[in-house]
Coordinates of C-alpha atoms and ligand atoms in Angstrom, one line a residue:
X59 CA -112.0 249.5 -35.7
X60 CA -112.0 245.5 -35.6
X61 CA -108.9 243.9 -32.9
X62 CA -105.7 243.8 -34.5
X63 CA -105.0 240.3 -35.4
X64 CA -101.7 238.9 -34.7
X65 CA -100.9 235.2 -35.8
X66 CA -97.9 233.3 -34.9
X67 CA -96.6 230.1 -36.9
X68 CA -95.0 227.1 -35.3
X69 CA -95.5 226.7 -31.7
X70 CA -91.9 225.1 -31.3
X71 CA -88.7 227.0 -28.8
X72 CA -89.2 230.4 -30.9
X73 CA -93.5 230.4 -31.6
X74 CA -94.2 229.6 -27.9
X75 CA -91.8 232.1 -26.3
X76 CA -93.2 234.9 -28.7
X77 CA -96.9 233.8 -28.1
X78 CA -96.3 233.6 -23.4
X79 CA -94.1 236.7 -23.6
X80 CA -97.3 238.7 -25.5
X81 CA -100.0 237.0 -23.8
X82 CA -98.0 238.0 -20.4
X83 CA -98.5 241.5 -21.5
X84 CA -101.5 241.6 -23.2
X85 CA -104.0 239.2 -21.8
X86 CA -106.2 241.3 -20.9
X87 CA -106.1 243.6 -23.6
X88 CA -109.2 243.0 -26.0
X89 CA -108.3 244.4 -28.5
X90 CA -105.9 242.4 -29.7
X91 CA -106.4 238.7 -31.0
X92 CA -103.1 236.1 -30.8
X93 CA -103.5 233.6 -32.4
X94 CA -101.0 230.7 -32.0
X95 CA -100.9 227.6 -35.3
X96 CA -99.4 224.3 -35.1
X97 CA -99.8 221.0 -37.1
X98 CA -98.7 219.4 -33.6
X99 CA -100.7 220.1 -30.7
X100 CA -97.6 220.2 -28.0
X101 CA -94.6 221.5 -27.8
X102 CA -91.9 219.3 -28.6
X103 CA -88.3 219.8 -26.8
X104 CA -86.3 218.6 -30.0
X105 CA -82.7 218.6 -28.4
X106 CA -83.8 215.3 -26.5
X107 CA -85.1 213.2 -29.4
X108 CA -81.8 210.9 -29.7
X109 CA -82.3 210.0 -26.1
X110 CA -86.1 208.8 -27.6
X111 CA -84.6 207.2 -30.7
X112 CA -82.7 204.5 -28.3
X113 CA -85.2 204.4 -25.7
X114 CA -83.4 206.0 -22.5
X115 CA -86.4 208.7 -22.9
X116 CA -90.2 208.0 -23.0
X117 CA -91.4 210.7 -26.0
X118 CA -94.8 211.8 -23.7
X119 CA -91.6 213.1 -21.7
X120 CA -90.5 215.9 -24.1
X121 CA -93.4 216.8 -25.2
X122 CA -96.1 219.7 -23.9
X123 CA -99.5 219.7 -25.0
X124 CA -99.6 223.5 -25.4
X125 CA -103.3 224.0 -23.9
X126 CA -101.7 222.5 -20.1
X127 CA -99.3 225.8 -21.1
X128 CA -102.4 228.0 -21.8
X129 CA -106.1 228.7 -21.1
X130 CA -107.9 229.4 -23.9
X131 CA -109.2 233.0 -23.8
X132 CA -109.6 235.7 -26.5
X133 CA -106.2 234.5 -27.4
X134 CA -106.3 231.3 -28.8
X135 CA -104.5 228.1 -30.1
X136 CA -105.3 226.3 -33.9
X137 CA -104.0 223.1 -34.5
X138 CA -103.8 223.3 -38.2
X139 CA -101.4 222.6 -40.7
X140 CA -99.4 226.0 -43.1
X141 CA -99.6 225.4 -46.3
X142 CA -99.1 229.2 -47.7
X143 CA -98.0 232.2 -46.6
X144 CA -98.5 235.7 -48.6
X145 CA -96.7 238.4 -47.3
X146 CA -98.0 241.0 -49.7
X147 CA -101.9 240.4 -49.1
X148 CA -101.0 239.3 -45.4
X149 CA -102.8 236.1 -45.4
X150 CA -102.1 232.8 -44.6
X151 CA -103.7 229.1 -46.3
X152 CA -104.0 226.4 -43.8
X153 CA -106.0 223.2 -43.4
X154 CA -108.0 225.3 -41.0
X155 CA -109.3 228.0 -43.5
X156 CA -107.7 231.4 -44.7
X157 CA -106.7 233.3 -41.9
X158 CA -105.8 237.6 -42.4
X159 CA -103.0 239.4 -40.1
X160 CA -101.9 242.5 -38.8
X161 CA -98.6 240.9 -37.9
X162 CA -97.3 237.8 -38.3
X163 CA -94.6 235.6 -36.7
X164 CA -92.7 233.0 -38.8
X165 CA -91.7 230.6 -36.5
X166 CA -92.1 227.2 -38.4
X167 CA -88.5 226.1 -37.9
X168 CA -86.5 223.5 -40.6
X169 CA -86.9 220.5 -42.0
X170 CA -84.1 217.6 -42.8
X171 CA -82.5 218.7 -46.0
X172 CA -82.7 215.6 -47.8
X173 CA -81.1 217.1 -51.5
X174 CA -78.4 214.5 -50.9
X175 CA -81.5 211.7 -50.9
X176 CA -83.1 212.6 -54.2
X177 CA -81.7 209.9 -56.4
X178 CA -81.3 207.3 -54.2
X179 CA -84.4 205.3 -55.0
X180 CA -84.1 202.4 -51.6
X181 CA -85.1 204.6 -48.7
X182 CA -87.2 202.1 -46.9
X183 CA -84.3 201.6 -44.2
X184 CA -84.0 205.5 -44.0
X185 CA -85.3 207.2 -41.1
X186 CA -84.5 210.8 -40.4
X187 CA -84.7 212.3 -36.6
X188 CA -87.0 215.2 -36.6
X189 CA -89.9 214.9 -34.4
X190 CA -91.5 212.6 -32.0
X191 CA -93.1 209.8 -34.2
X192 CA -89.6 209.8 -35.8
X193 CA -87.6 209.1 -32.8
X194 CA -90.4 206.5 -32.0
X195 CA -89.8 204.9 -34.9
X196 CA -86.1 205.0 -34.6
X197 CA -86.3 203.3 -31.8
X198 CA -88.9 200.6 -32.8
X199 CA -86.9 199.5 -35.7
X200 CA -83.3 199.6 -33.6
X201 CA -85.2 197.2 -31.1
X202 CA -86.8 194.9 -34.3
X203 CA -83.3 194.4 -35.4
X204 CA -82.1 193.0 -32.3
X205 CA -85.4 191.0 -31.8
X206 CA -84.8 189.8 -35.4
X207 CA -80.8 189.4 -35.2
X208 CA -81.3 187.0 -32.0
X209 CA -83.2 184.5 -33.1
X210 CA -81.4 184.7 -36.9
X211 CA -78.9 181.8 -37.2
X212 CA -77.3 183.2 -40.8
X213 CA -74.0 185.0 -39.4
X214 CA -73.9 187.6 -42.6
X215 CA -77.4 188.6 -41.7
X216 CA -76.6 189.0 -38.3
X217 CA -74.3 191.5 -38.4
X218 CA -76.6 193.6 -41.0
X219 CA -79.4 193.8 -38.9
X220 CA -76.9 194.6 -35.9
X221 CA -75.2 197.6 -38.7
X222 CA -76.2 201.0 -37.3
X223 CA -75.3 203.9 -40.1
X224 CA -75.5 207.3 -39.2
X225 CA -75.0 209.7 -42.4
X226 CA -74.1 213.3 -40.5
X227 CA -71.5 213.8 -38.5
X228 CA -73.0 217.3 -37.1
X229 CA -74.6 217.2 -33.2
X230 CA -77.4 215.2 -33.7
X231 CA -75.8 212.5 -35.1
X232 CA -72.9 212.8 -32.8
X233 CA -75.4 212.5 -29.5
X234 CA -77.3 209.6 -31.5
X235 CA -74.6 207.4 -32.1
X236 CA -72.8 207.7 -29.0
X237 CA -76.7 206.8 -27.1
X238 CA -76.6 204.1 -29.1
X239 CA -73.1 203.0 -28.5
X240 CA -73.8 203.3 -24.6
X241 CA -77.3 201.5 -25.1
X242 CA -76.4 198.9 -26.9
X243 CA -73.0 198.1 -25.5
X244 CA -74.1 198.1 -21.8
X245 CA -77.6 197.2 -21.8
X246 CA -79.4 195.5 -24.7
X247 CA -76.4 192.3 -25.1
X248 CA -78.0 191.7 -21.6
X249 CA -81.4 191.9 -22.5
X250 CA -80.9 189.6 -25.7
X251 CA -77.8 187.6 -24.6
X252 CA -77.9 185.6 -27.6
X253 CA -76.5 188.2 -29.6
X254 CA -72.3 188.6 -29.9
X255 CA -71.3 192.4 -29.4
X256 CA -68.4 191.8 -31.5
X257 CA -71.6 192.0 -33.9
X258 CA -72.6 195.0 -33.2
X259 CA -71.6 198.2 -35.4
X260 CA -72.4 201.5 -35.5
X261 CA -70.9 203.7 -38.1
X262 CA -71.2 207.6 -38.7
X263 CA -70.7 209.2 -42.1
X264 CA -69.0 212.4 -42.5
X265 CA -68.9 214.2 -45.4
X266 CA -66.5 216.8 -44.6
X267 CA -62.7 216.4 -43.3
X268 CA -63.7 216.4 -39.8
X269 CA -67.1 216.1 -37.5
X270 CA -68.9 218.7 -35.5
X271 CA -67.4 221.8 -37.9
X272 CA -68.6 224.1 -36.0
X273 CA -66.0 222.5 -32.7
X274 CA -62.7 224.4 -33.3
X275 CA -60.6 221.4 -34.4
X276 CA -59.2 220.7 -31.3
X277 CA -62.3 219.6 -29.9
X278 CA -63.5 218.2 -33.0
X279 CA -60.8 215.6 -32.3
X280 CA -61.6 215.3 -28.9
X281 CA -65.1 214.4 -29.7
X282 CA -63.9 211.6 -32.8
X283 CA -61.3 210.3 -30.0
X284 CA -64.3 209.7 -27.7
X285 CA -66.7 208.1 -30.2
X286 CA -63.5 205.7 -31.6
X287 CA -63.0 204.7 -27.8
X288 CA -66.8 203.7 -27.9
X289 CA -66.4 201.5 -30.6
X290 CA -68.0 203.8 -33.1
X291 CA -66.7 203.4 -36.5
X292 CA -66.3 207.8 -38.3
X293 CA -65.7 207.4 -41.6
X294 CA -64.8 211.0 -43.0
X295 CA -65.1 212.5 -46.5
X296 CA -67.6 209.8 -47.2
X297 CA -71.4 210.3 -48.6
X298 CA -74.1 207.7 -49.4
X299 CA -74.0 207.4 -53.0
X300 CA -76.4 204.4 -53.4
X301 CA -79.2 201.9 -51.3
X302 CA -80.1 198.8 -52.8
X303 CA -81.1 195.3 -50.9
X304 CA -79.8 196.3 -47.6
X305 CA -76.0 197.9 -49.4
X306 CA -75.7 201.1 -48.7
X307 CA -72.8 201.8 -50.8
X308 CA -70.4 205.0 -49.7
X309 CA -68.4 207.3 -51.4
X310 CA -65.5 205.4 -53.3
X311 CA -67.8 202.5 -54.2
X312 CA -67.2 200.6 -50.9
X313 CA -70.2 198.5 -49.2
X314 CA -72.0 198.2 -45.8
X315 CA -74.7 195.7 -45.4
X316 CA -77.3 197.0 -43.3
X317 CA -81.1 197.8 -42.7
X318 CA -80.1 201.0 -40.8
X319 CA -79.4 204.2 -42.3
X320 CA -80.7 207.2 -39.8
X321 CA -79.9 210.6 -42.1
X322 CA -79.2 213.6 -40.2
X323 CA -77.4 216.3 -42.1
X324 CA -77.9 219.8 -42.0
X325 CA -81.2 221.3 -42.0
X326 CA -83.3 223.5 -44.9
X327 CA -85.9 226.4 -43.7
X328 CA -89.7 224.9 -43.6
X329 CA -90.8 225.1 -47.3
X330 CA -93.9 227.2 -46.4
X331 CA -91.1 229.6 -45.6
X332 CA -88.9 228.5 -48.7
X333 CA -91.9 229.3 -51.0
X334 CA -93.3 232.7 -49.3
X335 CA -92.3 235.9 -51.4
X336 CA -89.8 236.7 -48.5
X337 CA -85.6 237.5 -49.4
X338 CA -84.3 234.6 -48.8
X339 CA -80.9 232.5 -48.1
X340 CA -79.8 229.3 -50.6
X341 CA -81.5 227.0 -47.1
X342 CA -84.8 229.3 -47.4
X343 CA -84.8 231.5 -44.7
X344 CA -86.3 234.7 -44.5
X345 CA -83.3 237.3 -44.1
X346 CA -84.3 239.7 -40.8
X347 CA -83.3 242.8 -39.7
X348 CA -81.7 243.7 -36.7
X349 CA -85.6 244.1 -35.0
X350 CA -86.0 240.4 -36.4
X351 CA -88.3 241.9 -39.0
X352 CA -89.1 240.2 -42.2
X353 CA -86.4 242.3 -44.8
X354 CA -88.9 244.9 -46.7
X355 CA -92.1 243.5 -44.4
X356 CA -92.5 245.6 -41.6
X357 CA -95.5 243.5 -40.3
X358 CA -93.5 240.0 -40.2
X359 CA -91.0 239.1 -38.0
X360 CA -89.0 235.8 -38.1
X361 CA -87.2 233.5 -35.4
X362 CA -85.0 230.4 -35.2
X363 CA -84.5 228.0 -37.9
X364 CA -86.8 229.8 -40.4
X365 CA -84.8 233.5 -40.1
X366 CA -81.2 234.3 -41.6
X367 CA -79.9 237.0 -39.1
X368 CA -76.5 238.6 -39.8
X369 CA -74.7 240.4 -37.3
X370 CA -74.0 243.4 -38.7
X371 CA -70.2 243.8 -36.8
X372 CA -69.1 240.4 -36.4
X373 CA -70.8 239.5 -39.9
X374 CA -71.9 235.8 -38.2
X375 CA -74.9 234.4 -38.5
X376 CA -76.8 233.2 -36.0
X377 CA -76.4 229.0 -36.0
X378 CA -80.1 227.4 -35.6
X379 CA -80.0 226.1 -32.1
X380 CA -83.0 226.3 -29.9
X381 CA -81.0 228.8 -27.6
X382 CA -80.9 231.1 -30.3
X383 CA -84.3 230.6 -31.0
X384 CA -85.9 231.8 -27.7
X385 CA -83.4 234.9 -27.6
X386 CA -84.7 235.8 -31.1
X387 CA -88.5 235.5 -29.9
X388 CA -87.6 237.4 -26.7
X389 CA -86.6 240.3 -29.0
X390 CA -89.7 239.6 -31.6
X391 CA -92.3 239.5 -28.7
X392 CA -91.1 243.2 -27.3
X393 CA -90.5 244.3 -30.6
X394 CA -94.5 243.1 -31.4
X395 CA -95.6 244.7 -28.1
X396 CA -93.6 248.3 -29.6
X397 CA -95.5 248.2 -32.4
X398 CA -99.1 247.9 -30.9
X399 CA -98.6 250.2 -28.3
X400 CA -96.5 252.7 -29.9
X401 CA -93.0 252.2 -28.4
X402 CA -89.8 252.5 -29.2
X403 CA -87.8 248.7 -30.4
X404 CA -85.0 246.8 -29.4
X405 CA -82.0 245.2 -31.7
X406 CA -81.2 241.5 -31.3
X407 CA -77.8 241.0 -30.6
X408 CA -76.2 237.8 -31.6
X409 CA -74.2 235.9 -28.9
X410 CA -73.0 232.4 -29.1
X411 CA -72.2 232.2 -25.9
X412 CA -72.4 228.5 -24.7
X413 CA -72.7 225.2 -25.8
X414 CA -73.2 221.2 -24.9
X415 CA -73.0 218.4 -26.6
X416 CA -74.1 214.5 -24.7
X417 CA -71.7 211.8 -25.6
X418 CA -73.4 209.2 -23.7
X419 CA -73.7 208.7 -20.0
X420 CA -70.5 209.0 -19.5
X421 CA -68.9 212.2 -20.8
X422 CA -70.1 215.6 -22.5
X423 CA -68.9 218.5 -24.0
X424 CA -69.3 221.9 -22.8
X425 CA -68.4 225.8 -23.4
X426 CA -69.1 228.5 -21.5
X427 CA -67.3 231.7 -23.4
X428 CA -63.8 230.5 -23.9
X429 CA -64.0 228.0 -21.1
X430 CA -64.5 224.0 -21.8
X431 CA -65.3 221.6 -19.7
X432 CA -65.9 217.8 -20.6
X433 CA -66.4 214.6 -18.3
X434 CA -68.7 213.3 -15.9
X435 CA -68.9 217.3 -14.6
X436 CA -70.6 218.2 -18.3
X437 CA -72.9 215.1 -17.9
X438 CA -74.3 216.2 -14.6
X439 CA -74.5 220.1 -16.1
X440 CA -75.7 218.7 -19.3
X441 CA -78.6 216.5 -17.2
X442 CA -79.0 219.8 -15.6
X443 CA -79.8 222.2 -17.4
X444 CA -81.7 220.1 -19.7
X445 CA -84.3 218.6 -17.6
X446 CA -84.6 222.4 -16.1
X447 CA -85.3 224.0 -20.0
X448 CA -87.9 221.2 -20.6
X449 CA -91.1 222.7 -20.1
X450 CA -93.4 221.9 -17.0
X451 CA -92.5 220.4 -13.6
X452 CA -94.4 217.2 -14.5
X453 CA -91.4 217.0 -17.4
X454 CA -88.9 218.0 -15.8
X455 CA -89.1 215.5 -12.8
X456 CA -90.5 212.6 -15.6
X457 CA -87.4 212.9 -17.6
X458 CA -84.8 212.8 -14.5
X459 CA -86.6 210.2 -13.6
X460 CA -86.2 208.6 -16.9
X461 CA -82.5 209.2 -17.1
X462 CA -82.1 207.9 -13.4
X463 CA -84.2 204.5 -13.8
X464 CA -82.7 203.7 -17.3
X465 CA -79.2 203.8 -16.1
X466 CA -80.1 201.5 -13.4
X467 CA -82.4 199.5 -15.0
X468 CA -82.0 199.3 -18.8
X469 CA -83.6 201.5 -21.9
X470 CA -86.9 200.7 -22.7
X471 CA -87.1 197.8 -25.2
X472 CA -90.3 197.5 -25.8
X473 CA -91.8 198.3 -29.7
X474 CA -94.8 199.8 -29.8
X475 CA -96.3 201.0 -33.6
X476 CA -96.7 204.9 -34.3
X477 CA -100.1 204.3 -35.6
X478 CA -101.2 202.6 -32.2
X479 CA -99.3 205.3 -30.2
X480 CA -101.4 208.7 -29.9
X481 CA -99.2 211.6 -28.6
X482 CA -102.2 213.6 -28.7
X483 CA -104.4 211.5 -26.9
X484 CA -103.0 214.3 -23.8
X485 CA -105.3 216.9 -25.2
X486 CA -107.3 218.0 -21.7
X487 CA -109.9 220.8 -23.7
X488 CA -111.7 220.9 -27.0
X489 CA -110.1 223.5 -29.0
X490 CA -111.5 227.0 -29.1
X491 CA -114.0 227.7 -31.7
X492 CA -112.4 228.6 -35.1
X493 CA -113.0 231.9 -36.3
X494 CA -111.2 232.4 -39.7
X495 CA -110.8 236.0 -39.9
X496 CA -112.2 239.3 -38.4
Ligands
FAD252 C1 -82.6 215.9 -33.1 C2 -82.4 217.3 -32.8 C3 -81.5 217.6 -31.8 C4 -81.2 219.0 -31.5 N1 -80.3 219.2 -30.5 C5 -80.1 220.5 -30.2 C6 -79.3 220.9 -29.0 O1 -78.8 220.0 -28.4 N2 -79.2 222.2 -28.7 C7 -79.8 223.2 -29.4 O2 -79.6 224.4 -29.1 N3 -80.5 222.9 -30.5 C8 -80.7 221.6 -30.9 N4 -81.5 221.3 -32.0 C9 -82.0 222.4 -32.8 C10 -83.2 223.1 -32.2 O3 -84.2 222.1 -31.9 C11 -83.8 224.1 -33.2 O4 -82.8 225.0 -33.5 C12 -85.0 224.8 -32.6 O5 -86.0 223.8 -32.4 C13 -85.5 225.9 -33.5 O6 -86.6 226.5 -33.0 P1 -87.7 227.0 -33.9 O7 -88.7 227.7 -33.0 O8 -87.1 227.8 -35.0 O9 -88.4 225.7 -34.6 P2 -89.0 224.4 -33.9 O10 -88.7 224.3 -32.5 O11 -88.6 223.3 -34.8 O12 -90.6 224.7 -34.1 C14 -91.2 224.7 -35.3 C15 -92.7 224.4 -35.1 O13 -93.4 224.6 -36.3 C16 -94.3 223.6 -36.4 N5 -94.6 223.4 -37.9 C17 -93.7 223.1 -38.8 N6 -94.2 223.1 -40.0 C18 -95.5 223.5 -39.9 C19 -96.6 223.7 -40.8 N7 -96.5 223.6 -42.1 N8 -97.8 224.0 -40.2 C20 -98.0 224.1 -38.9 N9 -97.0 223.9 -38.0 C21 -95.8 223.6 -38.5 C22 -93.7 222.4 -35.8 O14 -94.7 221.4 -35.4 C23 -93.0 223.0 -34.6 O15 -93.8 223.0 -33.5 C24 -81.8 220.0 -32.3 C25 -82.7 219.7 -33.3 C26 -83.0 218.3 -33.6 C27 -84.0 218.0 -34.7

């Protein structure tokens, strides 16, 4: 009999926990081949990107090559990119090659759902905020506009390029614009003191009646209290309807001149997901059993952003946040481990159980159970327990650091292109020979 093959997709919080958890167990079982895929060759830590998007963090700080996390040995890593997944003939299509599987592991996470986006044809000011070369670029255009808006002498352009619009009102776009608020308020009018902060605007759009929906309202309006005190402009119950010459035109035909629109609504499933022949939600994701198994595929399991999981008392389901994620994978890697050797499963059991939200350097939100907790205590928790669940003690210290020195001494302000910038340029080993299927 030839090695069981076992392939896991996406190498993000719910891929690499599955793929360490098994290899802690089976590394030195032969035969069995796990097989890790990945368009990116680290491991990005996602809740940090807005920190990157206004320069507080340097990117090569949240980010893991994966072969510093693991040797390559019969169980391997394949950068390559999914293009098709067939649960029925249990194959795989990727830039690599055809790959076959005993069992698989969706684990490809979400993308921005951009359905909002499709007719507006201007989208050369819109950036979304999903991985590393986005919050790069974020931050390189944020720093062109106040290059450009302090040597401009026209006052109406001015106070375009100085127009930051945030469509979402959810986290990430509640942690975005109040970095930028913080950044741009305290540091960057002293690094270009040409420019008039009375110039500056930052404006989040909200198309529902409040922000954060999933905040019980209470703290909903804690956290629009704080962003209003920041001098954050929330417009509720407002979409972009239109983009044209630097308008962005809103939701009852009114007008903001700007060359800023960062889009971050919710989220869809990956469309390699989205397009399988799994069961799956109106956002794409493969509906899971209890045991995180694909529904009516025994042999895949999904996690995270990619899986629907219902609980079957409280009938919630399960919000994609990176903690969910990893608890997900815990259960999918001993659930794997059951099924090649022959023991007996475990359920997943949703639990929301805490929750943090930055607001700048100066205040956060947190819940732990029923308790909250916000202030300069939530900062240092938030600080915390972040640079703790970054992966390696190289990033943990480097993004400390980071947070430490750009408080003291500024953001970084400098623009450097994505094409000139190489995260992978970190890769230590040639990748493992690729063998397409046993
Ligand atoms: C800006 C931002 C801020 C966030 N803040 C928080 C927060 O504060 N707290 C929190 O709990 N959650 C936060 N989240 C959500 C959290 O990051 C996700 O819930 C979590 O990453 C989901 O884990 P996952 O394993 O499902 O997917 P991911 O971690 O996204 O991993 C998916 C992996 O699949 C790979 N991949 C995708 N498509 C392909 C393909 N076709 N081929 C090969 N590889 C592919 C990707 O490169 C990636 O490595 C945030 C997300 C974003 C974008």
């Amino acid at each position: 009999m030839g090695k069981k093959n076992i392939l896991i997709l996406g190498a993000g919080f719910g891929g690499l926990t599955v793929f360490s958890r098994l290899l802690h167990t089976l590394k030195n079982r032969d035969e069995f081949r796990i097989t890790l895929i990945d368009e990116q060759n680290f491991f990005l830590f996602s809740p940090l990107l807005h920190e990157v998007a206004v320069g507080v963090l340097l990117p090569e700080n949240i980010v893991t090559p994966i072969r510093k996390l693991f040797r390559s040995g019969i169980h391997r890593f394949i950068q390559a990119h999914v293009e098709k997944v067939n649960l029925v003939k249990q194959e795989i299509i990727t830039s690599a090659g055809i790959f076959n599987y005993d069992y698989i592991v969706l684990a490809l996470g979400g993308v921005t759902d951009m359905s909002d986006m499709v007719n507006i044809i201007d989208n050369s000011n819109v950036f979304v905020l999903k991985t590393a070369q986005d919050a790069m670029t974020i931050k390189n255009h944020i720093m062109e506009m106040f290059e450009k808006a302090s040597i401009e002498t026209d006052p109406e352009i001015v106070k375009q390029l100085l127009t930051f619009v945030i469509s979402g009102g959810g986290y990430t776009g509640v942690e975005l614009a109040a970095s930028l608020s913080d950044v741009a308020y305290n540091y960057l009018t002293t690094s270009y003191p040409q420019i008039d902060p009375k110039n500056i605007k930052i404006i989040v759009l909200e198309s529902a009646d409040r922000i954060i929906r999933d905040l019980p309202i209470k703290y909903s309006h804690y956290v629009m209290t704080h962003l209003h005190n920041h001098r954050i402009d929330v417009l509720l119950n407002t979409k972009v309807t239109q983009i044209e010459n630097n308008q962005i035109e809103i939701s009852g035909g009114d007008v903001i001149s700007s060359r800023t629109l960062v889009y971050v609504p919710g989220i869809l499933a990956n469309p390699v997901i989205s397009e399988s022949n799994a069961e799956k939600d109106d956002m794409g994701r493969a509906f899971v059993n209890d045991y995180m198994e694909v529904m009516s595929f025994a042999s895949a399991y999904a996690v995270g952003d990619c899986a629907h999981y219902e609980d079957t008392i409280s009938r919630e389901v399960a919000r994609p946040r990176a903690h969910n994620a990893v608890r997900q994978a815990k259960i999918v890697a001993k659930n794997l481990i059951a099924d090649l050797l022959g023991k007996s499963k475990v359920r997943y059991k949703y639990s929301d159980a805490a929750e943090i939200i930055s607001l700048g350097r100066s205040n956060a939100l947190l819940r732990v159970q029923k308790l909250w907790i916000h202030g300069i205590l939530a900062v240092f928790i938030w600080v915390a327990s972040y640079s703790l669940l970054a992966i390696g003690g190289k990033n943990r210290l480097k993004i400390a650091a980071d947070w430490i020195l750009s408080r003291i001494f500024g953001p970084d302000t400098s623009i450097i292109r994505p094409e000139c910038y190489n995260l992978q340029t970190d890769l230590e080993h040639d990748a493992s020979p690729i063998v397409k299927s046993d």
